[in-house]
mmCIF file of C-alpha atoms in Angstrom:
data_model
loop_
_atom_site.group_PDB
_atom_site.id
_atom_site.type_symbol
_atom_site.label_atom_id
_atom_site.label_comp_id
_atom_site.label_asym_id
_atom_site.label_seq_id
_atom_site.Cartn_x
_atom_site.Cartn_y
_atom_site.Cartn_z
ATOM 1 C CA UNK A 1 -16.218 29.167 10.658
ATOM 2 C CA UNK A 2 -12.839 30.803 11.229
ATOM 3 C CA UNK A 3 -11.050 27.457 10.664
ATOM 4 C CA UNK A 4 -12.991 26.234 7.682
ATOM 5 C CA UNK A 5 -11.815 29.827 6.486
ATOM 6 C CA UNK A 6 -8.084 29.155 6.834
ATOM 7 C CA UNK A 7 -8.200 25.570 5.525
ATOM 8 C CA UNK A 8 -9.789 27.073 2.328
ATOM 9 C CA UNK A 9 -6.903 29.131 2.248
ATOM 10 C CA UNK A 10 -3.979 26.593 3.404
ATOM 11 C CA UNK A 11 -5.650 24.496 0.420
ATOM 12 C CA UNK A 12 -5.027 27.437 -2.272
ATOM 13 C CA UNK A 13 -1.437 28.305 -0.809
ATOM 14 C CA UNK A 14 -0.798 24.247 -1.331
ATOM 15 C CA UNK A 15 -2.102 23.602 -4.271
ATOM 16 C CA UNK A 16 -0.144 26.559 -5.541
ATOM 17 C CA UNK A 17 3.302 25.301 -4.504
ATOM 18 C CA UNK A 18 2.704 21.610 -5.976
ATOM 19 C CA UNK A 19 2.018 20.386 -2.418
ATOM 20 C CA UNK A 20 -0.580 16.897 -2.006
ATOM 21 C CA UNK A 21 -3.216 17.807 0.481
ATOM 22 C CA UNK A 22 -5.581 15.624 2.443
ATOM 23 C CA UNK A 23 -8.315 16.674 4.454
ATOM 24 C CA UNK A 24 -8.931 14.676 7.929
ATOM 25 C CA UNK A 25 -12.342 15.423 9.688
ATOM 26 C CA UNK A 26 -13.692 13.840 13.007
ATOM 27 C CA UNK A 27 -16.697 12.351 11.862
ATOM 28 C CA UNK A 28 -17.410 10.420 15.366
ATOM 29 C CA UNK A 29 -16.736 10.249 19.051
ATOM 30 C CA UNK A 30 -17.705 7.904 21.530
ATOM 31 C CA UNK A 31 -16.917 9.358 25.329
ATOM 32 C CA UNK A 32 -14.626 12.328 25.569
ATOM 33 C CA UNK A 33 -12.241 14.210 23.366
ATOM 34 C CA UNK A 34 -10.905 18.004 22.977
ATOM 35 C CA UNK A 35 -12.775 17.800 19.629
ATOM 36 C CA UNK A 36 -16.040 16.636 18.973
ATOM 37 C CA UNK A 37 -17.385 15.504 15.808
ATOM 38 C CA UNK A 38 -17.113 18.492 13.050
ATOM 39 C CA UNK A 39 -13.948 19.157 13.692
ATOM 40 C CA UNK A 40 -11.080 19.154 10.691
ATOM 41 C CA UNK A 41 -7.838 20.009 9.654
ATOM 42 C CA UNK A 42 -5.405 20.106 6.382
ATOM 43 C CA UNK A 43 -2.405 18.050 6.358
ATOM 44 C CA UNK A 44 -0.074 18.749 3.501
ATOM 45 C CA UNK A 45 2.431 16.330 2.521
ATOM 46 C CA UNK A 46 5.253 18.261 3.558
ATOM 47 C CA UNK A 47 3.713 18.590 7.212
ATOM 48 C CA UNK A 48 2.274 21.527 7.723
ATOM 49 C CA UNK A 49 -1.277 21.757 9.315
ATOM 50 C CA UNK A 50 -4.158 23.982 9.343
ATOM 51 C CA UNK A 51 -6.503 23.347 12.053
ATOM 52 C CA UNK A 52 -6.689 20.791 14.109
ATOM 53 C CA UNK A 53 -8.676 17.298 15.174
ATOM 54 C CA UNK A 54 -7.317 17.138 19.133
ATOM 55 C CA UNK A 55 -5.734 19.186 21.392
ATOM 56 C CA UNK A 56 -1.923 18.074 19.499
ATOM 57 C CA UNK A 57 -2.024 14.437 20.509
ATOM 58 C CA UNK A 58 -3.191 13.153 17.554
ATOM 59 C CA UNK A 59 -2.122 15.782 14.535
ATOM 60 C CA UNK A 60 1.403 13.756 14.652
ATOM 61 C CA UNK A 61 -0.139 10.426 13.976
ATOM 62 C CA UNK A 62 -3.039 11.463 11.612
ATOM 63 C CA UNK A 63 -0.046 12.973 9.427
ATOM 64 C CA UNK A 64 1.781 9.862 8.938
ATOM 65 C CA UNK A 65 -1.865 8.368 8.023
ATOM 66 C CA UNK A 66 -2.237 10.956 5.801
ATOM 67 C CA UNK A 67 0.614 10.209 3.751
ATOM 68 C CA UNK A 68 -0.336 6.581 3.325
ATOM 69 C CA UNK A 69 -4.063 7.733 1.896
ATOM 70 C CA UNK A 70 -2.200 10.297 -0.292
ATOM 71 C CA UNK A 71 0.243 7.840 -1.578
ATOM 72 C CA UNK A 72 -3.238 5.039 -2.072
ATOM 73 C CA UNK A 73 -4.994 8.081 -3.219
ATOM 74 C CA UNK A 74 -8.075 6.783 -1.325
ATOM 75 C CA UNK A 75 -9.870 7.739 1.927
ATOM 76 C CA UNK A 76 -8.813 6.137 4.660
ATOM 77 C CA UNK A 77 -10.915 5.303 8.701
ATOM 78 C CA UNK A 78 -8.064 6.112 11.293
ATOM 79 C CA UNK A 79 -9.616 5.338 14.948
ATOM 80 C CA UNK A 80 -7.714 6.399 18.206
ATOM 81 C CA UNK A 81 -9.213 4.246 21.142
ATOM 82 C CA UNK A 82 -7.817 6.032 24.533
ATOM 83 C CA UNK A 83 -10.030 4.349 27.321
ATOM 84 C CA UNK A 84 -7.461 2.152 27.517
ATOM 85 C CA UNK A 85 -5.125 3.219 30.584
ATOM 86 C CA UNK A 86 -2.222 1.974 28.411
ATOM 87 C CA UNK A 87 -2.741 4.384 25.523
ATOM 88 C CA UNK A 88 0.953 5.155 25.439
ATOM 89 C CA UNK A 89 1.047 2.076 23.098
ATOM 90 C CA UNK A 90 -0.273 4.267 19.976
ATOM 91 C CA UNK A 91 2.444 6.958 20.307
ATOM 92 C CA UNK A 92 0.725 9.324 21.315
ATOM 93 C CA UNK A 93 -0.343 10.099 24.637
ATOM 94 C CA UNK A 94 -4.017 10.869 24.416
ATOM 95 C CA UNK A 95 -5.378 10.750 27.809
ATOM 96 C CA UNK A 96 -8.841 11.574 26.432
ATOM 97 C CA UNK A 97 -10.715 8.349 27.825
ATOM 98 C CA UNK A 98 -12.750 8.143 24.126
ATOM 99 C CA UNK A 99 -12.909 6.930 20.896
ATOM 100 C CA UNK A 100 -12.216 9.142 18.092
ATOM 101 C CA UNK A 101 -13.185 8.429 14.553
ATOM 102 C CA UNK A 102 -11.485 10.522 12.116
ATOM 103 C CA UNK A 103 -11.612 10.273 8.462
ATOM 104 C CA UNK A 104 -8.747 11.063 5.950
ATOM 105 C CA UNK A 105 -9.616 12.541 2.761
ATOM 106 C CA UNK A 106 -6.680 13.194 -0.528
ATOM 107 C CA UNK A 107 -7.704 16.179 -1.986
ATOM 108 C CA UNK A 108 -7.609 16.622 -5.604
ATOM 109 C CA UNK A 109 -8.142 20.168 -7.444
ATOM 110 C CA UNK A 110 -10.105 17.919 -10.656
ATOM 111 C CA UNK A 111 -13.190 17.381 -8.114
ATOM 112 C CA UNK A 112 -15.331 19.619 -8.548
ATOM 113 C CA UNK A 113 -17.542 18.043 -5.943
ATOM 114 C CA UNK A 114 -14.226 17.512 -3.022
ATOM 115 C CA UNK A 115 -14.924 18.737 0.764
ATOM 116 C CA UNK A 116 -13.256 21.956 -0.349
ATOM 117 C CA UNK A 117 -15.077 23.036 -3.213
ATOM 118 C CA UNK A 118 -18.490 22.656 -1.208
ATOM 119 C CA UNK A 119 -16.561 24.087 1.787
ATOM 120 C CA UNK A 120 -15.924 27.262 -0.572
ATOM 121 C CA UNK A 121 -20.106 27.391 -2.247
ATOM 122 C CA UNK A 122 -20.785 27.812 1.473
ATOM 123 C CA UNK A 123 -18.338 30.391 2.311
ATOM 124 C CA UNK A 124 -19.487 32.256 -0.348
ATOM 125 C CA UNK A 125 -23.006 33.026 0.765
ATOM 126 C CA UNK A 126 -24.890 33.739 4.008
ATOM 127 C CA UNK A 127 -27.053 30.259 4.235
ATOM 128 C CA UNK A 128 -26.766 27.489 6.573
ATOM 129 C CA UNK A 129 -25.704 24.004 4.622
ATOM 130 C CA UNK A 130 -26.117 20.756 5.470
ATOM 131 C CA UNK A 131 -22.447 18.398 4.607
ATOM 132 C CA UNK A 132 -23.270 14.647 4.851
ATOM 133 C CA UNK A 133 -19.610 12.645 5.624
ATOM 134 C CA UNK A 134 -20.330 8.766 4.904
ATOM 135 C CA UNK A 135 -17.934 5.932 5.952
ATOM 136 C CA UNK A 136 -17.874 2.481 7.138
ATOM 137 C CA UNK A 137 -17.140 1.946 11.226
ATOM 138 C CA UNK A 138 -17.756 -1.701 10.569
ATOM 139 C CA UNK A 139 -15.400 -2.870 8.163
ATOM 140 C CA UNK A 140 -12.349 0.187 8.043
ATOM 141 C CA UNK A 141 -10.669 -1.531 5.243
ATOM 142 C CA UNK A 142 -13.590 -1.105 3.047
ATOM 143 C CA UNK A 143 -13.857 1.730 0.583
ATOM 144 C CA UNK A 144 -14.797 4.888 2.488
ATOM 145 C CA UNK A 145 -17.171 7.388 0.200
ATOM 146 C CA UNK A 146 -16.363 10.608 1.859
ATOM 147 C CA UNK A 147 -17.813 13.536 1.835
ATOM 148 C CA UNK A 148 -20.625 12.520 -0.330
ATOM 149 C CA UNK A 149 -23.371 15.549 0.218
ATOM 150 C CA UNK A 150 -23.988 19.114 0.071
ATOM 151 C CA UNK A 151 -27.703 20.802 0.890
ATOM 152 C CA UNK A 152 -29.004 24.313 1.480
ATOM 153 C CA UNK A 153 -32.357 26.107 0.621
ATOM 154 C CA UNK A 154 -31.061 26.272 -2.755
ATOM 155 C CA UNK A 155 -28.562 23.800 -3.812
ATOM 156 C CA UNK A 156 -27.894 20.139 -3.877
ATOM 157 C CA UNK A 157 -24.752 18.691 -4.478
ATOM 158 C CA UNK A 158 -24.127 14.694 -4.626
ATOM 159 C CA UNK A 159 -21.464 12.756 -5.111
ATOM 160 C CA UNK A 160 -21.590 8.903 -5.201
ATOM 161 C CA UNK A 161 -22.983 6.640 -3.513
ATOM 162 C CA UNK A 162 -22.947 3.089 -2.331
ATOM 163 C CA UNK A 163 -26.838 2.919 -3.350
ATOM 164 C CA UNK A 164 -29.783 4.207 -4.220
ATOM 165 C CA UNK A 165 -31.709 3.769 -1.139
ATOM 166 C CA UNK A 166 -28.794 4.617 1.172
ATOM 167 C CA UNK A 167 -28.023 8.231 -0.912
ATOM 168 C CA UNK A 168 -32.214 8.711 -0.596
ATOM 169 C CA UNK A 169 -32.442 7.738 2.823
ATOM 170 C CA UNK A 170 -29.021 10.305 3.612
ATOM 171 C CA UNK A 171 -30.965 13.054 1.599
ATOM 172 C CA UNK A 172 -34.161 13.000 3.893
ATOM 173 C CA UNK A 173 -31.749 13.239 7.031
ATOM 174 C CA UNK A 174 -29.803 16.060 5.528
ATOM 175 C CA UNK A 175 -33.782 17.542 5.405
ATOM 176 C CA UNK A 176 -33.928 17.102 8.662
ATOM 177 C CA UNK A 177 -31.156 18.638 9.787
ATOM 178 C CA UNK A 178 -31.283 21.744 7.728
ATOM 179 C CA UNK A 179 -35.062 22.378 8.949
ATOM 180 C CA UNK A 180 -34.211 21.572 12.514
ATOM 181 C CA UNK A 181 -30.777 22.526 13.095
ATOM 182 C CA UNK A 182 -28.992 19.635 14.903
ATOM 183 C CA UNK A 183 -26.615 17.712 13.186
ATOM 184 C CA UNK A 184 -26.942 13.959 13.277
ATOM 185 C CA UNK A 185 -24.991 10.721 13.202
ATOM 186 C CA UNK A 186 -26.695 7.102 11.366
ATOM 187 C CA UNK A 187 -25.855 4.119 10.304
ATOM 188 C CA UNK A 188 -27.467 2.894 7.446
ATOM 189 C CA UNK A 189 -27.910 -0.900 6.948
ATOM 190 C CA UNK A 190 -28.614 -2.203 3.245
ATOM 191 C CA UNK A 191 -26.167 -5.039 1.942
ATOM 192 C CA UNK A 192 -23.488 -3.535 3.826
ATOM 193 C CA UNK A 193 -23.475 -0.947 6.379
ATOM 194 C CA UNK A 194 -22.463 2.428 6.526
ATOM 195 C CA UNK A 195 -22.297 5.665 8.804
ATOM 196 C CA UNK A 196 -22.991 9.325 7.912
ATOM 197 C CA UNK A 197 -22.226 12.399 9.799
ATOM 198 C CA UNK A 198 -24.532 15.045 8.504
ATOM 199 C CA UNK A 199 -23.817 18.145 9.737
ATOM 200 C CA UNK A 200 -25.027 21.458 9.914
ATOM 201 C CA UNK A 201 -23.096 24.450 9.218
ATOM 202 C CA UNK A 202 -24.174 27.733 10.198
ATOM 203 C CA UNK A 203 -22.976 31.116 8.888
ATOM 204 C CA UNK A 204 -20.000 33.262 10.331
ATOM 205 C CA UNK A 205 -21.450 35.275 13.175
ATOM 206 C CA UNK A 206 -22.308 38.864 11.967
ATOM 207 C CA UNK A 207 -21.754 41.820 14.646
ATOM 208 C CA UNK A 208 -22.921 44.825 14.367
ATOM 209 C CA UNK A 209 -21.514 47.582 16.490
ATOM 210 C CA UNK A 210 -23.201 50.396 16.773
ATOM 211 C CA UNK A 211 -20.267 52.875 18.106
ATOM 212 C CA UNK A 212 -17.374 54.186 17.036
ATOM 213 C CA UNK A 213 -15.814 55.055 20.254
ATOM 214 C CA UNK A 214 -12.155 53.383 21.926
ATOM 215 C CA UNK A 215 -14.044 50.517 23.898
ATOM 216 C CA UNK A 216 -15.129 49.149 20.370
ATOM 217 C CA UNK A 217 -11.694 48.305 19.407
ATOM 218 C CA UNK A 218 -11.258 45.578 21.410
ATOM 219 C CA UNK A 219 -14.712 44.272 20.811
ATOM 220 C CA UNK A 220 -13.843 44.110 17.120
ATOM 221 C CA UNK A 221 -10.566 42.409 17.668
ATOM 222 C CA UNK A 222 -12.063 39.601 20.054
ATOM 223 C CA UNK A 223 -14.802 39.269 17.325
ATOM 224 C CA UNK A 224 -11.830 38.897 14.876
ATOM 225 C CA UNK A 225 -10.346 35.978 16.590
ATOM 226 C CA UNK A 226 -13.414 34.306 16.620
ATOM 227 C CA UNK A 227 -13.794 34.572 12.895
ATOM 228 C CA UNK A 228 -16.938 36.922 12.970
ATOM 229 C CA UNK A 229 -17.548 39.535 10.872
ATOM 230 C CA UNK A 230 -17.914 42.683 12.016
ATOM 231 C CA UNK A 231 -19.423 45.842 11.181
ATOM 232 C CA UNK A 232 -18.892 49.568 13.295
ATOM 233 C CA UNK A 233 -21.278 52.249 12.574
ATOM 234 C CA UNK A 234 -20.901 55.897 13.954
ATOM 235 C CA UNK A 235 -22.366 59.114 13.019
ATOM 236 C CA UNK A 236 -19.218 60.927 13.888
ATOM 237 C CA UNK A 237 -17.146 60.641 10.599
ATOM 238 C CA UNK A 238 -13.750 61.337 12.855
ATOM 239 C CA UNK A 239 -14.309 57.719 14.403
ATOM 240 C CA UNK A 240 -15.758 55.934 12.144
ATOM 241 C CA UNK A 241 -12.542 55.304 9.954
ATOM 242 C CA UNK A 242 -11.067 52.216 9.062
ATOM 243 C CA UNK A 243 -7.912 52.536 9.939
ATOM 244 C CA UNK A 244 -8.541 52.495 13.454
ATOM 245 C CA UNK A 245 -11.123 49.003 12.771
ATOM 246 C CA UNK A 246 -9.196 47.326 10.147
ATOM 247 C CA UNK A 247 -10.832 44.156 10.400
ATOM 248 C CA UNK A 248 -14.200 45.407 10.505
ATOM 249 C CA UNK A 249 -16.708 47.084 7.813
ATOM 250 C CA UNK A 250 -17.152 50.598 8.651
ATOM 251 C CA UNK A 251 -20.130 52.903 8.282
ATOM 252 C CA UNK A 252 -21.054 56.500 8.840
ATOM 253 C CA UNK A 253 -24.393 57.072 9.309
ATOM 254 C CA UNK A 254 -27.043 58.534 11.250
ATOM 255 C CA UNK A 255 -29.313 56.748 13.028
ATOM 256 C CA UNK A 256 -32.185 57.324 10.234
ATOM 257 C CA UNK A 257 -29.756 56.077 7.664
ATOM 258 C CA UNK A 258 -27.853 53.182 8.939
ATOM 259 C CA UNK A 259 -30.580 50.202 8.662
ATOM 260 C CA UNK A 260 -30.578 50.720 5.304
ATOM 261 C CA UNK A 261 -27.168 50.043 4.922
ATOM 262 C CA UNK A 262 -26.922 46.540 6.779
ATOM 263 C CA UNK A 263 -28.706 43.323 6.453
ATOM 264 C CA UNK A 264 -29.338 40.985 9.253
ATOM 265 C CA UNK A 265 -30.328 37.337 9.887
ATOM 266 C CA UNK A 266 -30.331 35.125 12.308
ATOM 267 C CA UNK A 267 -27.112 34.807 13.141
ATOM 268 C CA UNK A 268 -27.010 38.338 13.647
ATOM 269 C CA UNK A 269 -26.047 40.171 17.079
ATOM 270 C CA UNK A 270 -26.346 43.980 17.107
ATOM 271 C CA UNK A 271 -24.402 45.951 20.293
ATOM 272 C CA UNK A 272 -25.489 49.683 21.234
ATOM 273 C CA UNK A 273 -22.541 51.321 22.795
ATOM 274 C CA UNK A 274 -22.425 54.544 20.952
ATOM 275 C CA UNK A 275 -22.310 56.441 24.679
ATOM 276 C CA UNK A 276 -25.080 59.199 22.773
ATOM 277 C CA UNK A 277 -28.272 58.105 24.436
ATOM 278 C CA UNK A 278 -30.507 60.061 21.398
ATOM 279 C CA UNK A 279 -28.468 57.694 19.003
ATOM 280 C CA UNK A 280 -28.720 54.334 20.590
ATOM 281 C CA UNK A 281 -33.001 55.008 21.426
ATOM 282 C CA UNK A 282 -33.262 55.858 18.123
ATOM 283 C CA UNK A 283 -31.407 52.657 16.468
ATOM 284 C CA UNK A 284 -33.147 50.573 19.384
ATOM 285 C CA UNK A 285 -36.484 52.021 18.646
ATOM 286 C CA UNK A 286 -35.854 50.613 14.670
ATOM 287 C CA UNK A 287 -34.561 47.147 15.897
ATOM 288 C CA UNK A 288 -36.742 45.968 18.231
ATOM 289 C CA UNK A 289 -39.576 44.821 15.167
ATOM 290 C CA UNK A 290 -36.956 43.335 14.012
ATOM 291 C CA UNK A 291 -36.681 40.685 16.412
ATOM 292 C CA UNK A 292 -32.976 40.180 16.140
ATOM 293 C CA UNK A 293 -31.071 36.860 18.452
ATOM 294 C CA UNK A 294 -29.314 39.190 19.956
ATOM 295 C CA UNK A 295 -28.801 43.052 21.179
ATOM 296 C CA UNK A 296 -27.280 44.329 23.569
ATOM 297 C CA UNK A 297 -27.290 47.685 25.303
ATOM 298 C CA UNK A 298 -24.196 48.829 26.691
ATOM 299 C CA UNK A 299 -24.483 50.814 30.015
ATOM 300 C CA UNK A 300 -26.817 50.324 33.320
ATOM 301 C CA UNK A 301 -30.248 48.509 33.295
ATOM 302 C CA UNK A 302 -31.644 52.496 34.107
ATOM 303 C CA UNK A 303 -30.472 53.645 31.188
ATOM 304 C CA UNK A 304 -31.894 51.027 29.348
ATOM 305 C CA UNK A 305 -35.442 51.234 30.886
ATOM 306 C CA UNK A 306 -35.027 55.055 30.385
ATOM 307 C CA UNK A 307 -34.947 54.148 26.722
ATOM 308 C CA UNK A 308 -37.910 52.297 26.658
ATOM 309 C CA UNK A 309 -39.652 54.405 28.814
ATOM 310 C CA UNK A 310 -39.253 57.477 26.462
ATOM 311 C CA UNK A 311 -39.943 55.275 23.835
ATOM 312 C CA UNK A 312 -43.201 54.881 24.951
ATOM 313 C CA UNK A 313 -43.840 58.506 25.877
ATOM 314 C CA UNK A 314 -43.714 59.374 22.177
ATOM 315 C CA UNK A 315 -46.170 56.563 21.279
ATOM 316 C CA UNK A 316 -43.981 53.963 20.212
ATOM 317 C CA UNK A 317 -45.813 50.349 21.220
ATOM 318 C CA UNK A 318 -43.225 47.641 22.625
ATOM 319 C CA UNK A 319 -44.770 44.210 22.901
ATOM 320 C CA UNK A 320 -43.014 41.809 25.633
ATOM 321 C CA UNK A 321 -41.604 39.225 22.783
ATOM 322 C CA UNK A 322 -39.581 42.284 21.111
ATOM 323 C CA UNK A 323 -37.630 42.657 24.781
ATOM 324 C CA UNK A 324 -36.965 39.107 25.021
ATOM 325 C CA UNK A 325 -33.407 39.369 23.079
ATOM 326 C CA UNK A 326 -32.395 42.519 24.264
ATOM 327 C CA UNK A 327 -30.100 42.301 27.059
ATOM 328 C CA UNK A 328 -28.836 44.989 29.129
ATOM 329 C CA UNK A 329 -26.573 45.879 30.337
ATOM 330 C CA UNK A 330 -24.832 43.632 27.981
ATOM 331 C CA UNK A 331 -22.600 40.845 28.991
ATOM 332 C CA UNK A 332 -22.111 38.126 31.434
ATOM 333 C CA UNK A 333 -21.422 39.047 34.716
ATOM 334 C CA UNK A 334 -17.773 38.129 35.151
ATOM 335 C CA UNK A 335 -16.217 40.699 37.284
ATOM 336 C CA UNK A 336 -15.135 42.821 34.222
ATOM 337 C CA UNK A 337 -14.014 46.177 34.608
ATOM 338 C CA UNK A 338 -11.717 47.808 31.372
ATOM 339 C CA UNK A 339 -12.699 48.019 28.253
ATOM 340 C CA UNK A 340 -10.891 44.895 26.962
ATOM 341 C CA UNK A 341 -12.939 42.755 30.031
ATOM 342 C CA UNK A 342 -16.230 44.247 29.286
ATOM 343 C CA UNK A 343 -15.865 43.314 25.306
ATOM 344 C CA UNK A 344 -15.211 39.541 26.749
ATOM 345 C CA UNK A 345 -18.022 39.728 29.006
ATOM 346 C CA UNK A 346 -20.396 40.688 25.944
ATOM 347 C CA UNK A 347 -18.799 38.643 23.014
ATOM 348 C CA UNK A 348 -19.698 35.229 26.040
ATOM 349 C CA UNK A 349 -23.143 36.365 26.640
ATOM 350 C CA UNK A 350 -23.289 36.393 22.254
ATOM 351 C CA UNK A 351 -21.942 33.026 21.857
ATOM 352 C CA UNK A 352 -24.146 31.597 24.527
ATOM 353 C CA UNK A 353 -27.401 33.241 23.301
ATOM 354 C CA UNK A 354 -26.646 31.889 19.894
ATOM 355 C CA UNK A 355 -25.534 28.124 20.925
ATOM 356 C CA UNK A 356 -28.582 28.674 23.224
ATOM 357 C CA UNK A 357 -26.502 27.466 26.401
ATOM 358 C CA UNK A 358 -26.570 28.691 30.206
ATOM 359 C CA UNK A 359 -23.323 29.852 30.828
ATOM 360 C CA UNK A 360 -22.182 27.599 33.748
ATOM 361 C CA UNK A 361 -18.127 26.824 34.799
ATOM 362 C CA UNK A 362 -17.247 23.460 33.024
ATOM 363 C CA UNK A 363 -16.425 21.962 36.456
ATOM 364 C CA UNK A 364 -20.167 22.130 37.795
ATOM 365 C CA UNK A 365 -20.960 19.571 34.482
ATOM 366 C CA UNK A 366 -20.939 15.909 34.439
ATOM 367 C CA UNK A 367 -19.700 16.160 30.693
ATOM 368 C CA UNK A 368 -18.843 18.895 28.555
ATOM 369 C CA UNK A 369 -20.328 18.041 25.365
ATOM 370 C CA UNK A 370 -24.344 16.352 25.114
ATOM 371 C CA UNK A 371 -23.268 12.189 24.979
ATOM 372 C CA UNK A 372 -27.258 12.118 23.448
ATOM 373 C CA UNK A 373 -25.211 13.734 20.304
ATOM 374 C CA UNK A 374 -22.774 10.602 19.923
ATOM 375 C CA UNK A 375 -25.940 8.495 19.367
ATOM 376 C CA UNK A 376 -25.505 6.524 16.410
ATOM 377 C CA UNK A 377 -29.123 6.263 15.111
ATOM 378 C CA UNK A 378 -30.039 3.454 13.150
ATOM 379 C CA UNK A 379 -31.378 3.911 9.789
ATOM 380 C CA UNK A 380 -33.003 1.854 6.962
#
């Protein structure tokens, strides 16, 4: 969520300085693309950019498009077809072999309902939301809605619609998809037709370190770039200080005390690597009920089973489903050696577990991304 973090804050440096913004999201693909569907970026009216819809092929063009909906004040359908071998004839030299959808949004700071208000209700709290994008691939010169929908556990946020029946029929999929997790792409026929993205977005990754020592630096700083936050704990006040893990939220505790001072969900990852073996049984011997996506034990798979082993010496009971998610020795088996190769290794064996994926090399794939999820499923 790193990027819907700095377009948040491109959008408040903007607005500040008088600057027009509009927001321009890829809302569908059909083939292949550097981005897929979700992806989004700020274009000010003065050209700078924050994020980004393409690898830089398109960010050129979609300015200039950008301007025009500005200057209309109206939401605009911009679609890049690159199959064709000549696609030098858009001015931009895609070489993608897809079509790209990508809406363009003005932004104005009297909607209290725009993509970056909702953008900020869900940065503000640890829930998954569902944002439902609707627009018109049949007729592009009809009036696009927009981002039209926002839906958690707790709040519902609507904008409106073309219809009754096709803002109902868009609230049952945006159901769906927060109960089940996969964002979706319809088209909903009723007196004209429309198509929604409704997406899912999850929560920033939360990593919990549990070690204070030098080879957690560069675990925090990879998190960093990845937009996670992080937390270190340590029992040994003369590590655990801030200033040497400024981007992360550090505790001193004991392992008796820390649980108390963390909360965890599932988007959660947790990463023993205190190098104290009494320290890292006891935290493991609190997490495992917990049933937690993710933790990793640094060190060998001996040390690990030594763990568990004395673990169940002193009458602690470990049932198979609690070991299912704890992975050691942490990390994907890449060849790393340092410290700084090791923290890689780890942080890919997190993002995997959580996007549920078999880490494979990209060229043993027919296709990078699922084609099932550029499906447009009819509706209504």
């Amino acid at each position: 969520m790193k990027e819907l973090h700095d377009i948040v804050t491109a959008f408040d440096k903007a607005t500040a300085l008088g600057k027009q913004t509009a927001l321009a999201t890829v809302v569908h693909v059909e083939g292949s693309s550097y981005r897929h569907a979700g992806a989004r970026m700020l274009i000010a009216d003065d050209g700078e950019l924050t994020g980004a819809i393409s690898g830089g092929c398109l960010e050129g063009d979609a300015l200039r498009k950008a301007r025009l909906a500005m200057a209309q004040n109206r939401p605009m359908l911009v679609t890049y077809d690159t199959t064709d071998d000549d696609d030098a004839k858009f001015g931009v030299g895609l070489g993608c072999n897809g079509i790209i959808h990508i809406l363009i949004e003005p932004l104005s700071t009297n909607n209290d309902n725009s993509p970056i208000n909702l953008f900020k209700l869900f940065l503000g709290r640890r829930r998954p939301v569902v944002i439902a994008t609707l627009f018109s691939l049949k007729d592009k010169k009809k009036e696009q809605p927009g981002t039209c929908l926002l839906l958690s556990d707790d709040e519902f946020i609507a904008n409106e619609f073309p219809d009754e029946i096709v803002k109902n029929a868009v609230i049952d999929d945006a159901h769906y998809v927060l109960r089940n997790g996969n964002s979706v792409t319809k088209a909903y026929s009723y007196d004209a037709e429309f198509t929604c993205f409704v997406e899912l977005l999850q929560p920033a990754v939360s990593l919990v370190i549990f070690g204070a020592g030098n080879d957690a630096i560069p675990l925090m700083n990879f998190a960093a770039v990845l937009g996670w936050q992080v937390t270190v704990v340590d029992g040994r006040a003369n590590y655990a200080v801030s200033g040497r893990f400024p981007t992360a939220k550090v505790i001193t505790a004991k392992p008796d005390q820390a649980l108390p001072l963390l909360t965890f969900d599932d988007r959660t990852a947790v990463v023993l690597m205190t190098h104290n073996f009494n320290y890292d049984m006891a935290m493991l011997k609190q997490l495992l009920p917990l049933q937690l996506t993710y933790v990793g034990c640094l060190g060998p798979k001996k040390r690990l089973n030594r763990m568990l082993n004395d673990m169940r010496d002193e009458g602690v009971e470990i049932i198979t489903d609690q070991l299912e998610n704890v992975y050691g020795p942490a990390g994907l088996a890449i060849g790393s050696e340092n410290a700084d190769e090791i923290a890689l290794s780890i942080l890919s064996e997190i993002q995997a577990v959580l996007k549920k994926s078999v880490a494979v090399s990209l060229r043993n794939k027919t296709f990078i991304h699922d084609r099932a999820d550029q499906i447009i499923k009819q509706a209504l």
